[in-house]
Amino acid sequence: MQVIDNFLPSSYFQELHQIMFDGNFPWNYNEGTTTGRDTDIYFTHMGFKRELNDFNNPYSSRFHLDAKPVLYFIEEKFNFHIEALLRINCTLVVKQTYTETSAFHVDYPIPHYTGILYMNDCNGPTVFEEGMKVEFRKNRFVLFDGTMAHAASQQNDAGRRVNVVFNMQGYFK
């Protein structure tokens, strides 16, 4: 697992932040982060997704174009070659009166890497089944083996917890 603070140039980060925190960004309601766990209410926006059984016909939203430059920063800053982009998914968790971790999960059942760009500060870290955790700080990026089980945490100090998740296949150069 690798973590880089101040990952994006501040002007580009602020542009993404403004897009996602604008009242017009299209968020979709979800009843649970993992199957069978309906207490983890959150919102998503799918920016890009390839179905594993139909790899050649991906879905993408307008946000895919806004977030695409992040892929170049991943390649440059982590010395990581992206062979296939699987998904760009934005998530938003609203402020709770408690802090609790969602169920541990992996995003895809195949070998892949997961990168998370944190869009604001809050007390809802990403927690890994192995006991590690990454604090939620704006413009921080974490890249890890996507087969590592991880979980989101609800926060009680910020109005919302917003991130962008990148799932991809590739290798370190």
Coordinates of N, CA and C in Angstrom, one line a residue:
M1 N 0.8 -1.2 0.0 CA 0.0 0.0 0.0 C 0.9 1.2 0.0
Q2 N 0.5 2.2 -0.8 CA 1.3 3.5 -0.9 C 0.3 4.6 -0.8
V3 N 0.7 5.6 0.0 CA -0.1 6.8 0.2 C 0.7 8.1 -0.2
I4 N 0.0 9.0 -0.9 CA 0.7 10.2 -1.3 C -0.3 11.4 -0.9
D5 N 0.2 12.3 -0.1 CA -0.5 13.5 0.2 C -0.3 14.6 -0.9
N6 N -1.3 15.5 -1.0 CA -1.2 16.6 -2.0 C -0.9 15.9 -3.4
F7 N -1.7 14.9 -3.7 CA -1.6 14.1 -4.9 C -1.7 14.9 -6.1
L8 N -2.8 15.7 -6.2 CA -3.1 16.5 -7.4 C -2.6 17.9 -7.3
P9 N -2.3 18.6 -8.3 CA -2.1 20.1 -8.2 C -3.3 20.7 -7.7
S10 N -3.1 21.7 -6.8 CA -4.3 22.3 -6.1 C -5.3 22.8 -7.0
S11 N -5.0 23.4 -8.1 CA -6.0 24.0 -9.0 C -6.9 22.8 -9.6
Y12 N -6.3 21.7 -10.0 CA -7.1 20.6 -10.5 C -7.9 20.0 -9.4
F13 N -7.3 19.8 -8.3 CA -8.1 19.2 -7.1 C -9.3 20.1 -6.8
Q14 N -9.1 21.4 -6.8 CA -10.2 22.3 -6.5 C -11.3 22.2 -7.5
E15 N -10.9 22.0 -8.8 CA -11.9 21.9 -9.9 C -12.7 20.6 -9.7
L16 N -12.1 19.5 -9.4 CA -12.8 18.3 -9.1 C -13.7 18.4 -7.9
H17 N -13.2 19.1 -6.8 CA -13.9 19.3 -5.6 C -15.2 20.1 -5.9
Q18 N -15.0 21.1 -6.6 CA -16.2 22.0 -6.9 C -17.2 21.2 -7.7
I19 N -16.8 20.4 -8.7 CA -17.8 19.6 -9.4 C -18.6 18.7 -8.5
M20 N -17.8 18.0 -7.6 CA -18.5 17.0 -6.8 C -19.3 17.5 -5.7
F21 N -18.9 18.7 -5.2 CA -19.6 19.3 -4.0 C -20.7 20.2 -4.5
D22 N -20.8 20.5 -5.8 CA -21.9 21.3 -6.3 C -23.2 20.6 -6.1
G23 N -24.2 21.4 -5.8 CA -25.6 20.8 -5.6 C -26.2 20.1 -6.8
N24 N -25.6 20.2 -7.9 CA -26.1 19.6 -9.2 C -25.4 18.3 -9.5
F25 N -24.4 17.9 -8.8 CA -23.7 16.6 -9.1 C -24.7 15.5 -8.9
P26 N -24.9 14.6 -9.9 CA -25.9 13.5 -9.8 C -25.5 12.3 -8.9
W27 N -25.9 12.3 -7.7 CA -25.6 11.2 -6.7 C -26.8 10.3 -6.8
N28 N -26.5 9.0 -6.6 CA -27.6 7.9 -6.6 C -27.6 7.3 -5.2
Y29 N -28.7 7.1 -4.6 CA -28.9 6.5 -3.3 C -28.6 5.0 -3.3
N30 N -27.9 4.5 -2.3 CA -27.6 3.0 -2.2 C -27.9 2.6 -0.7
E31 N -28.5 1.5 -0.6 CA -28.9 1.0 0.8 C -27.8 0.3 1.5
G32 N -26.7 -0.1 0.9 CA -25.7 -0.8 1.6 C -24.4 -0.9 0.7
T33 N -23.2 -0.8 1.4 CA -22.0 -0.9 0.7 C -21.7 -2.3 0.3
T34 N -22.2 -3.3 1.0 CA -22.0 -4.7 0.6 C -23.3 -5.4 0.7
T35 N -23.4 -6.5 0.0 CA -24.7 -7.3 -0.1 C -25.1 -7.8 1.3
G36 N -26.4 -7.6 1.6 CA -26.9 -8.0 2.9 C -26.6 -7.1 4.1
R37 N -26.0 -5.9 3.8 CA -25.8 -5.0 4.9 C -26.4 -3.7 4.6
D38 N -27.7 -3.5 5.0 CA -28.4 -2.3 4.6 C -28.3 -1.1 5.5
T39 N -27.5 -1.2 6.5 CA -27.3 0.0 7.4 C -26.2 0.9 6.9
D40 N -25.5 0.5 5.9 CA -24.4 1.4 5.4 C -25.0 2.2 4.2
I41 N -25.9 3.1 4.5 CA -26.5 4.0 3.5 C -25.4 4.9 3.0
Y42 N -25.4 5.1 1.7 CA -24.5 6.0 1.0 C -24.9 6.3 -0.4
F43 N -24.3 7.3 -1.0 CA -24.6 7.7 -2.4 C -23.4 7.5 -3.3
T44 N -23.7 7.2 -4.6 CA -22.6 6.9 -5.5 C -22.9 7.7 -6.8
H45 N -21.9 7.9 -7.6 CA -22.0 8.3 -9.0 C -21.0 7.5 -9.8
M46 N -21.5 6.7 -10.7 CA -20.6 5.8 -11.5 C -20.1 6.7 -12.6
G47 N -18.8 7.0 -12.6 CA -18.1 7.7 -13.7 C -17.7 6.9 -14.9
F48 N -17.4 5.6 -14.6 CA -17.0 4.7 -15.6 C -17.0 3.3 -15.1
K49 N -17.5 2.4 -15.9 CA -17.5 1.0 -15.5 C -17.5 0.0 -16.7
R50 N -16.6 -1.0 -16.6 CA -16.6 -2.1 -17.5 C -17.2 -3.3 -16.8
E51 N -18.1 -3.9 -17.5 CA -18.7 -5.2 -16.9 C -17.7 -6.3 -17.3
L52 N -17.4 -7.2 -16.4 CA -16.4 -8.2 -16.6 C -16.8 -9.2 -17.7
N53 N -18.1 -9.3 -17.9 CA -18.6 -10.2 -19.0 C -18.8 -9.5 -20.3
D54 N -18.6 -8.2 -20.3 CA -18.8 -7.4 -21.6 C -17.7 -6.3 -21.5
F55 N -16.5 -6.6 -21.5 CA -15.4 -5.7 -21.3 C -15.3 -4.6 -22.4
N56 N -15.8 -4.8 -23.6 CA -15.6 -3.9 -24.7 C -16.7 -2.8 -24.7
N57 N -17.7 -2.8 -23.9 CA -18.8 -1.9 -23.9 C -18.9 -1.2 -22.6
P58 N -18.0 -0.3 -22.2 CA -18.1 0.3 -20.9 C -19.1 1.4 -20.9
Y59 N -19.6 1.7 -19.6 CA -20.5 2.8 -19.4 C -19.7 4.0 -18.9
S60 N -20.0 5.2 -19.3 CA -19.3 6.3 -18.7 C -20.2 7.5 -18.6
S61 N -20.0 8.3 -17.6 CA -20.7 9.6 -17.4 C -19.8 10.8 -17.8
R62 N -20.3 11.9 -17.8 CA -19.5 13.2 -18.0 C -18.4 13.2 -17.0
F63 N -18.5 12.8 -15.8 CA -17.5 12.9 -14.8 C -16.2 12.1 -15.2
H64 N -16.4 11.1 -16.1 CA -15.3 10.3 -16.5 C -14.2 11.2 -17.2
L65 N -14.7 12.2 -17.9 CA -13.8 13.1 -18.6 C -13.1 14.0 -17.6
D66 N -13.8 14.4 -16.5 CA -13.3 15.3 -15.5 C -12.2 14.5 -14.7
A67 N -12.4 13.2 -14.5 CA -11.5 12.5 -13.6 C -10.4 11.8 -14.4
K68 N -10.5 11.7 -15.7 CA -9.5 10.9 -16.5 C -8.0 11.4 -16.2
P69 N -7.8 12.7 -16.1 CA -6.4 13.1 -15.9 C -5.8 12.5 -14.6
V70 N -6.6 12.1 -13.6 CA -6.0 11.5 -12.4 C -5.3 10.2 -12.8
L71 N -5.7 9.5 -13.8 CA -5.0 8.3 -14.3 C -3.5 8.6 -14.7
Y72 N -3.3 9.7 -15.3 CA -1.9 10.1 -15.6 C -1.1 10.4 -14.4
F73 N -1.7 11.0 -13.4 CA -0.9 11.2 -12.1 C -0.6 9.9 -11.4
I74 N -1.6 8.9 -11.5 CA -1.3 7.6 -10.9 C -0.1 7.0 -11.6
E75 N -0.1 7.0 -12.9 CA 1.1 6.5 -13.6 C 2.4 7.2 -13.3
E76 N 2.4 8.5 -13.2 CA 3.6 9.2 -12.9 C 4.1 9.1 -11.5
K77 N 3.2 9.3 -10.5 CA 3.6 9.4 -9.1 C 3.8 8.0 -8.5
F78 N 3.2 7.0 -9.0 CA 3.4 5.6 -8.4 C 4.2 4.8 -9.4
N79 N 4.6 5.3 -10.5 CA 5.3 4.5 -11.5 C 4.6 3.2 -11.8
F80 N 3.3 3.4 -12.1 CA 2.3 2.4 -12.3 C 1.7 2.4 -13.7
H81 N 1.8 1.3 -14.4 CA 1.3 1.3 -15.8 C -0.1 0.7 -15.7
I82 N -1.1 1.4 -16.2 CA -2.5 1.0 -16.2 C -2.8 0.3 -17.5
E83 N -3.1 -1.0 -17.4 CA -3.4 -1.8 -18.6 C -4.9 -1.7 -18.9
A84 N -5.8 -1.7 -17.9 CA -7.2 -1.6 -18.1 C -7.9 -0.9 -16.9
L85 N -8.7 0.1 -17.3 CA -9.5 0.8 -16.3 C -10.8 0.0 -16.1
L86 N -11.1 -0.4 -14.9 CA -12.3 -1.2 -14.6 C -13.5 -0.3 -14.2
R87 N -13.1 0.7 -13.3 CA -14.2 1.6 -12.8 C -13.7 2.9 -12.2
I88 N -14.4 3.9 -12.3 CA -14.3 5.1 -11.6 C -15.6 5.4 -10.8
N89 N -15.6 5.3 -9.5 CA -16.8 5.4 -8.8 C -16.7 6.4 -7.7
C90 N -17.6 7.4 -7.6 CA -17.6 8.4 -6.6 C -18.5 7.9 -5.5
T91 N -18.1 8.2 -4.2 CA -19.0 7.8 -3.1 C -19.1 9.0 -2.1
L92 N -20.3 9.1 -1.5 CA -20.6 10.1 -0.6 C -21.4 9.5 0.6
V93 N -20.8 9.7 1.8 CA -21.5 9.2 3.0 C -21.9 10.5 3.8
V94 N -23.1 10.6 4.2 CA -23.5 11.8 5.0 C -23.2 11.6 6.5
K95 N -23.0 12.7 7.2 CA -22.7 12.8 8.6 C -23.6 11.9 9.4
Q96 N -23.0 11.2 10.3 CA -23.7 10.3 11.3 C -23.5 10.8 12.7
T97 N -24.3 10.3 13.6 CA -24.1 10.6 15.0 C -23.1 9.7 15.7
Y98 N -22.6 8.7 14.9 CA -21.6 7.7 15.4 C -20.6 7.5 14.3
T99 N -19.5 6.8 14.7 CA -18.5 6.3 13.7 C -18.5 4.8 13.8
E100 N -18.7 4.2 12.6 CA -18.8 2.7 12.5 C -18.2 2.3 11.2
T101 N -17.5 1.2 11.1 CA -16.9 0.7 9.9 C -17.9 -0.2 9.1
S102 N -18.0 0.0 7.8 CA -18.9 -0.9 7.0 C -18.3 -2.3 6.9
A103 N -18.9 -3.2 6.2 CA -18.4 -4.5 6.1 C -17.2 -4.5 5.2
F104 N -16.3 -5.4 5.5 CA -15.1 -5.6 4.7 C -15.5 -6.2 3.3
H105 N -14.8 -5.7 2.3 CA -15.1 -6.2 0.9 C -13.9 -6.0 0.0
V106 N -14.0 -6.6 -1.2 CA -13.1 -6.2 -2.3 C -14.0 -5.8 -3.4
D107 N -13.5 -4.9 -4.2 CA -14.4 -4.3 -5.3 C -14.6 -5.2 -6.5
Y108 N -13.6 -6.0 -6.8 CA -13.8 -6.9 -7.9 C -13.2 -8.3 -7.5
P109 N -13.8 -9.4 -8.1 CA -13.3 -10.7 -7.7 C -12.1 -11.2 -8.6
I110 N -11.4 -10.3 -9.2 CA -10.3 -10.6 -10.1 C -9.1 -9.8 -9.6
P111 N -7.9 -10.2 -10.0 CA -6.7 -9.4 -9.6 C -6.8 -8.0 -10.2
H112 N -6.6 -7.0 -9.3 CA -6.7 -5.6 -9.7 C -6.1 -4.7 -8.6
Y113 N -6.0 -3.4 -8.9 CA -5.5 -2.4 -7.9 C -6.6 -1.4 -7.7
T114 N -6.7 -0.9 -6.5 CA -7.7 0.1 -6.1 C -6.9 1.3 -5.7
G115 N -7.4 2.5 -6.2 CA -6.9 3.8 -5.7 C -8.0 4.6 -5.2
I116 N -7.8 5.3 -4.2 CA -8.8 6.2 -3.6 C -8.3 7.6 -3.5
L117 N -9.0 8.5 -4.0 CA -8.7 10.0 -3.9 C -9.7 10.5 -2.9
Y118 N -9.2 11.1 -1.8 CA -10.1 11.6 -0.7 C -10.3 13.1 -1.1
M119 N -11.6 13.5 -1.1 CA -12.0 14.8 -1.5 C -12.2 15.8 -0.4
N120 N -12.2 15.4 0.9 CA -12.3 16.3 2.0 C -11.7 15.7 3.2
D121 N -11.6 16.4 4.3 CA -11.1 15.9 5.6 C -12.3 15.4 6.4
C122 N -12.1 14.3 7.1 CA -13.2 13.8 8.0 C -12.6 12.7 8.9
N123 N -13.3 12.3 9.9 CA -12.8 11.2 10.8 C -13.3 9.8 10.4
G124 N -13.5 9.6 9.1 CA -14.0 8.3 8.6 C -12.9 7.6 7.7
P125 N -11.9 7.0 8.3 CA -10.8 6.4 7.6 C -11.2 5.2 6.8
T126 N -10.3 4.8 5.8 CA -10.5 3.5 5.1 C -9.7 2.5 6.0
V127 N -10.4 1.4 6.3 CA -9.8 0.4 7.3 C -9.6 -0.9 6.5
F128 N -8.5 -1.5 6.8 CA -8.1 -2.8 6.1 C -8.2 -3.9 7.1
E129 N -8.6 -5.1 6.5 CA -8.8 -6.2 7.4 C -7.6 -6.6 8.1
E130 N -6.4 -6.3 7.6 CA -5.1 -6.6 8.2 C -4.8 -5.7 9.4
G131 N -5.7 -4.7 9.7 CA -5.5 -3.9 10.8 C -4.9 -2.5 10.5
M132 N -4.6 -2.3 9.2 CA -4.1 -0.9 8.8 C -5.3 0.0 8.5
K133 N -5.0 1.3 8.6 CA -6.0 2.3 8.2 C -5.4 3.5 7.6
V134 N -6.1 4.1 6.7 CA -5.7 5.4 6.1 C -6.6 6.5 6.5
E135 N -6.1 7.5 7.1 CA -6.9 8.6 7.5 C -7.5 9.4 6.3
F136 N -8.7 9.9 6.4 CA -9.3 10.6 5.3 C -8.9 12.0 5.3
R137 N -8.0 12.4 4.4 CA -7.5 13.8 4.3 C -7.7 14.2 2.8
K138 N -8.1 15.4 2.6 CA -8.3 15.9 1.3 C -7.1 15.9 0.5
N139 N -7.2 15.5 -0.8 CA -6.1 15.4 -1.8 C -5.1 14.4 -1.4
R140 N -5.5 13.4 -0.6 CA -4.6 12.2 -0.3 C -5.1 11.1 -1.3
F141 N -4.1 10.4 -1.7 CA -4.4 9.2 -2.6 C -3.7 8.0 -2.1
V142 N -4.5 6.9 -2.0 CA -3.9 5.6 -1.5 C -4.1 4.6 -2.7
L143 N -3.1 3.9 -3.0 CA -3.1 2.8 -4.0 C -2.7 1.5 -3.3
F144 N -3.5 0.5 -3.5 CA -3.3 -0.8 -2.9 C -3.8 -2.0 -3.8
D145 N -3.3 -3.1 -3.5 CA -3.7 -4.4 -4.1 C -5.2 -4.5 -3.9
G146 N -6.0 -4.5 -4.9 CA -7.5 -4.6 -4.8 C -8.0 -5.8 -4.2
T147 N -7.2 -6.9 -4.0 CA -7.7 -8.1 -3.4 C -7.6 -8.0 -1.8
M148 N -7.1 -6.9 -1.3 CA -7.0 -6.6 0.1 C -8.4 -6.2 0.6
A149 N -9.0 -6.9 1.5 CA -10.3 -6.5 2.0 C -10.2 -5.2 2.8
H150 N -11.2 -4.3 2.5 CA -11.1 -3.0 3.1 C -12.6 -2.5 3.4
A151 N -12.7 -1.5 4.2 CA -14.0 -1.0 4.5 C -14.0 0.5 4.7
A152 N -15.1 1.2 4.4 CA -15.2 2.6 4.7 C -15.7 2.8 6.1
S153 N -15.5 4.0 6.6 CA -16.0 4.3 8.0 C -17.0 5.5 7.9
Q154 N -18.1 5.5 8.6 CA -18.9 6.7 8.7 C -18.2 7.7 9.5
Q155 N -18.5 9.0 9.3 CA -17.9 10.0 10.0 C -18.9 10.8 10.8
N156 N -18.5 11.5 11.9 CA -19.4 12.3 12.6 C -18.9 13.7 12.8
D157 N -17.9 14.1 12.0 CA -17.4 15.5 12.2 C -17.5 16.3 10.9
A158 N -17.9 15.8 9.8 CA -18.0 16.5 8.6 C -19.4 16.2 8.0
G159 N -20.0 17.2 7.3 CA -21.3 17.0 6.7 C -21.3 15.8 5.7
R160 N -20.2 15.6 5.0 CA -20.2 14.4 4.1 C -18.7 13.9 3.9
R161 N -18.6 12.7 3.6 CA -17.3 12.0 3.3 C -17.4 11.7 1.8
V162 N -16.5 12.3 1.0 CA -16.6 12.1 -0.4 C -15.2 11.6 -0.9
N163 N -15.2 10.6 -1.8 CA -14.0 10.1 -2.4 C -14.3 9.6 -3.8
V164 N -13.2 9.4 -4.5 CA -13.3 8.8 -5.9 C -12.5 7.6 -5.9
V165 N -13.1 6.4 -6.3 CA -12.4 5.1 -6.3 C -12.1 4.8 -7.7
F166 N -10.8 4.4 -7.9 CA -10.3 3.9 -9.2 C -10.0 2.5 -9.1
N167 N -10.6 1.6 -9.9 CA -10.2 0.2 -10.0 C -9.6 0.0 -11.3
M168 N -8.5 -0.7 -11.3 CA -7.7 -0.9 -12.6 C -6.8 -2.1 -12.5
Q169 N -6.5 -2.6 -13.6 CA -5.5 -3.6 -13.7 C -4.2 -3.0 -14.3
G170 N -3.1 -3.5 -13.8 CA -1.8 -2.9 -14.3 C -0.7 -3.5 -13.5
Y171 N 0.5 -2.8 -13.6 CA 1.6 -3.2 -12.8 C 2.6 -2.1 -12.6
F172 N 3.4 -2.3 -11.5 CA 4.4 -1.3 -11.2 C 5.6 -1.4 -12.1
K173 N 6.1 -0.4 -12.7 CA 7.2 -0.4 -13.7 C 8.5 -0.7 -12.9

